[in-house]
Amino acid sequence: MFLLEGVSKRFGAAQALHPLDLSLPKGATTVLIGPSGCGKSTLLRLLNGLLRPDTGRVLFDGQPLPEDGDALLAVRQRVGYALQGGGLFPHLTGARNVTLMARHLRWPEARIRERLARLMDLTRFPAEALERLPGELSGGQRQRVALMRALMLDPDVLLLDEPLGALDPLVRHDLQTDLRGIFERLGKTVVLVTHDLAEAAFLGDGIVLMREGQVVQQGTLDDLEARPKDPFVTRFIQAQRPLPLRRPG
Ligand code: ADP
Ligand code: MG
């Protein structure tokens, strides 16, 4: 679905991404993982043209991403995006946040209501919370609103930047289970960012492990464990071992 050829990105002195090649398959969930600052969010924003690469090119469905203008807007409507932290407008209700783009595109009210009802069902979002502002929602509800907003136009692709960040363990567990079910039901191409390896293995068909603006290895968790391409892969996996619940001795 996405093909990156020699794509790099620099912000001032910071080389956020070194030139990299990457292929992200259609209809599958790919998880981008790696330490903070390794370029995960940058990579995601290159996929929907919010950022332009300094070198190389991004192909979407076989075509280079348009530079700008209507052609790029048309692509963006096929690529739902939930940014890190949700990115909800604080002065708009949950419902308004979700339906913003559909209203901008002048969807008829009945179609908007129907789509919203579908999404609330899909994400198990309570109707009574729809008219609340983001600041009046729980963390898990805010993430569900961000997910509904990304799905509103029924895109082919879903880009989710740490959709489960900053949630308490119980809420996180519920949302992980729900997300996996949603991905299975929808069968869309999903690219999701996390820094939790267990979550990556649970949600992803494939994992892309990054470090300092480079892709270290792409594969399943089994591939990474059994055939690490770099000592960093093994270190990263070992660093994610859970602590024992009881202190030894
Ligand atoms: P991650 O999502 O993996 O934590 P990012 O893609 O956000 O990493 O950032 C990668 C690097 O690029 C970091 O060093 C970050 O500080 C830098 N960076 C990202 N966005 C910007 C920006 N808009 N301006 C300047 N530096 C940026
Ligand atoms: Mg990030």
Short mmCIF file of N, CA and C in Angstrom, two decimals, residues 1-8 17-25 30-33 39-40 42-44 46-47 57-60 191 206-210 213-219 229:
data_model
loop_
_atom_site.label_atom_id
_atom_site.label_comp_id
_atom_site.label_asym_id
_atom_site.label_seq_id
_atom_site.Cartn_x
_atom_site.Cartn_y
_atom_site.Cartn_z
N MET A 1 0.83 -1.21 0.00
CA MET A 1 0.00 0.00 0.00
C MET A 1 0.86 1.26 0.00
N PHE A 2 1.95 1.20 0.82
CA PHE A 2 2.93 2.29 0.82
C PHE A 2 4.29 1.72 0.45
N LEU A 3 4.99 2.47 -0.37
CA LEU A 3 6.36 2.11 -0.71
C LEU A 3 7.20 3.35 -0.51
N LEU A 4 8.21 3.25 0.34
CA LEU A 4 9.11 4.38 0.56
C LEU A 4 10.44 4.06 -0.10
N GLU A 5 10.90 4.99 -0.92
CA GLU A 5 12.16 4.78 -1.64
C GLU A 5 13.13 5.91 -1.29
N GLY A 6 14.16 5.56 -0.53
CA GLY A 6 15.20 6.53 -0.19
C GLY A 6 14.69 7.75 0.53
N VAL A 7 13.65 7.56 1.33
CA VAL A 7 13.00 8.70 1.99
C VAL A 7 13.81 9.16 3.21
N SER A 8 14.11 10.46 3.26
CA SER A 8 14.78 11.01 4.44
C SER A 8 14.13 12.32 4.84
N LEU A 17 14.91 11.24 9.96
CA LEU A 17 14.96 9.96 9.24
C LEU A 17 16.14 9.97 8.28
N HIS A 18 16.96 8.94 8.34
CA HIS A 18 18.01 8.73 7.35
C HIS A 18 17.36 8.08 6.13
N PRO A 19 17.99 8.17 4.96
CA PRO A 19 17.34 7.60 3.77
C PRO A 19 16.95 6.14 4.02
N LEU A 20 15.67 5.84 3.84
CA LEU A 20 15.22 4.47 4.09
C LEU A 20 14.25 3.99 3.04
N ASP A 21 14.28 2.67 2.84
CA ASP A 21 13.33 1.99 1.95
C ASP A 21 12.43 1.13 2.82
N LEU A 22 11.16 1.16 2.50
CA LEU A 22 10.23 0.41 3.33
C LEU A 22 8.98 0.12 2.51
N SER A 23 8.44 -1.09 2.70
CA SER A 23 7.19 -1.44 2.04
C SER A 23 6.18 -1.84 3.11
N LEU A 24 5.00 -1.22 3.07
CA LEU A 24 3.96 -1.52 4.06
C LEU A 24 2.78 -2.16 3.35
N PRO A 25 2.49 -3.42 3.68
CA PRO A 25 1.53 -4.18 2.88
C PRO A 25 0.07 -3.74 3.07
N THR A 30 0.60 -2.90 10.32
CA THR A 30 2.04 -2.80 10.56
C THR A 30 2.27 -1.88 11.75
N VAL A 31 3.10 -2.31 12.67
CA VAL A 31 3.37 -1.51 13.86
C VAL A 31 4.77 -0.92 13.79
N LEU A 32 4.87 0.39 13.93
CA LEU A 32 6.17 1.05 14.02
C LEU A 32 6.53 1.16 15.48
N ILE A 33 7.72 0.68 15.83
CA ILE A 33 8.13 0.68 17.23
C ILE A 33 9.58 1.11 17.32
N GLY A 39 11.88 8.61 15.20
CA GLY A 39 11.33 9.01 13.91
C GLY A 39 10.00 8.37 13.54
N LYS A 40 9.34 7.74 14.50
CA LYS A 40 8.08 7.05 14.21
C LYS A 40 6.99 8.03 13.74
N THR A 42 7.36 11.03 12.60
CA THR A 42 7.79 11.64 11.34
C THR A 42 7.44 10.73 10.16
N LEU A 43 7.74 9.46 10.32
CA LEU A 43 7.45 8.49 9.25
C LEU A 43 5.95 8.45 8.95
N LEU A 44 5.14 8.46 10.01
CA LEU A 44 3.69 8.41 9.82
C LEU A 44 3.20 9.64 9.05
N LEU A 46 4.83 11.39 6.97
CA LEU A 46 5.26 11.34 5.56
C LEU A 46 4.30 10.50 4.73
N LEU A 47 3.62 9.55 5.40
CA LEU A 47 2.75 8.63 4.66
C LEU A 47 1.49 9.33 4.15
N ARG A 57 11.00 9.26 -2.36
CA ARG A 57 9.58 9.46 -2.61
C ARG A 57 8.74 8.40 -1.91
N VAL A 58 7.47 8.77 -1.69
CA VAL A 58 6.50 7.88 -1.07
C VAL A 58 5.47 7.52 -2.13
N LEU A 59 5.31 6.22 -2.38
CA LEU A 59 4.27 5.77 -3.29
C LEU A 59 3.09 5.27 -2.48
N PHE A 60 1.90 5.71 -2.85
CA PHE A 60 0.67 5.25 -2.20
C PHE A 60 -0.15 4.54 -3.26
N VAL A 191 -1.38 1.42 9.94
CA VAL A 191 -0.01 1.65 10.41
C VAL A 191 -0.12 2.31 11.77
N GLY A 206 2.80 -7.30 11.25
CA GLY A 206 4.24 -7.13 11.09
C GLY A 206 4.73 -5.97 11.93
N ILE A 207 6.02 -6.01 12.26
CA ILE A 207 6.63 -4.99 13.11
C ILE A 207 7.77 -4.34 12.34
N VAL A 208 7.89 -3.02 12.49
CA VAL A 208 9.05 -2.31 11.96
C VAL A 208 9.76 -1.69 13.14
N LEU A 209 10.94 -2.22 13.46
CA LEU A 209 11.69 -1.70 14.61
C LEU A 209 12.64 -0.61 14.12
N MET A 210 12.53 0.57 14.72
CA MET A 210 13.34 1.72 14.30
C MET A 210 14.29 2.15 15.41
N GLY A 213 16.25 7.16 13.52
CA GLY A 213 15.95 7.53 12.15
C GLY A 213 16.21 6.47 11.11
N GLN A 214 16.43 5.24 11.57
CA GLN A 214 16.66 4.15 10.63
C GLN A 214 15.78 2.95 10.96
N VAL A 215 15.45 2.17 9.94
CA VAL A 215 14.75 0.91 10.17
C VAL A 215 15.81 -0.14 10.49
N VAL A 216 15.71 -0.72 11.68
CA VAL A 216 16.68 -1.75 12.07
C VAL A 216 16.24 -3.09 11.51
N GLN A 217 14.95 -3.40 11.65
CA GLN A 217 14.46 -4.69 11.16
C GLN A 217 12.95 -4.65 10.97
N GLN A 218 12.49 -5.32 9.91
CA GLN A 218 11.05 -5.47 9.67
C GLN A 218 10.73 -6.96 9.67
N GLY A 219 9.68 -7.35 10.37
CA GLY A 219 9.30 -8.76 10.40
C GLY A 219 8.29 -9.01 11.50
N LYS A 229 18.73 -8.77 13.31
CA LYS A 229 19.68 -8.27 12.31
C LYS A 229 20.78 -7.43 12.95
#
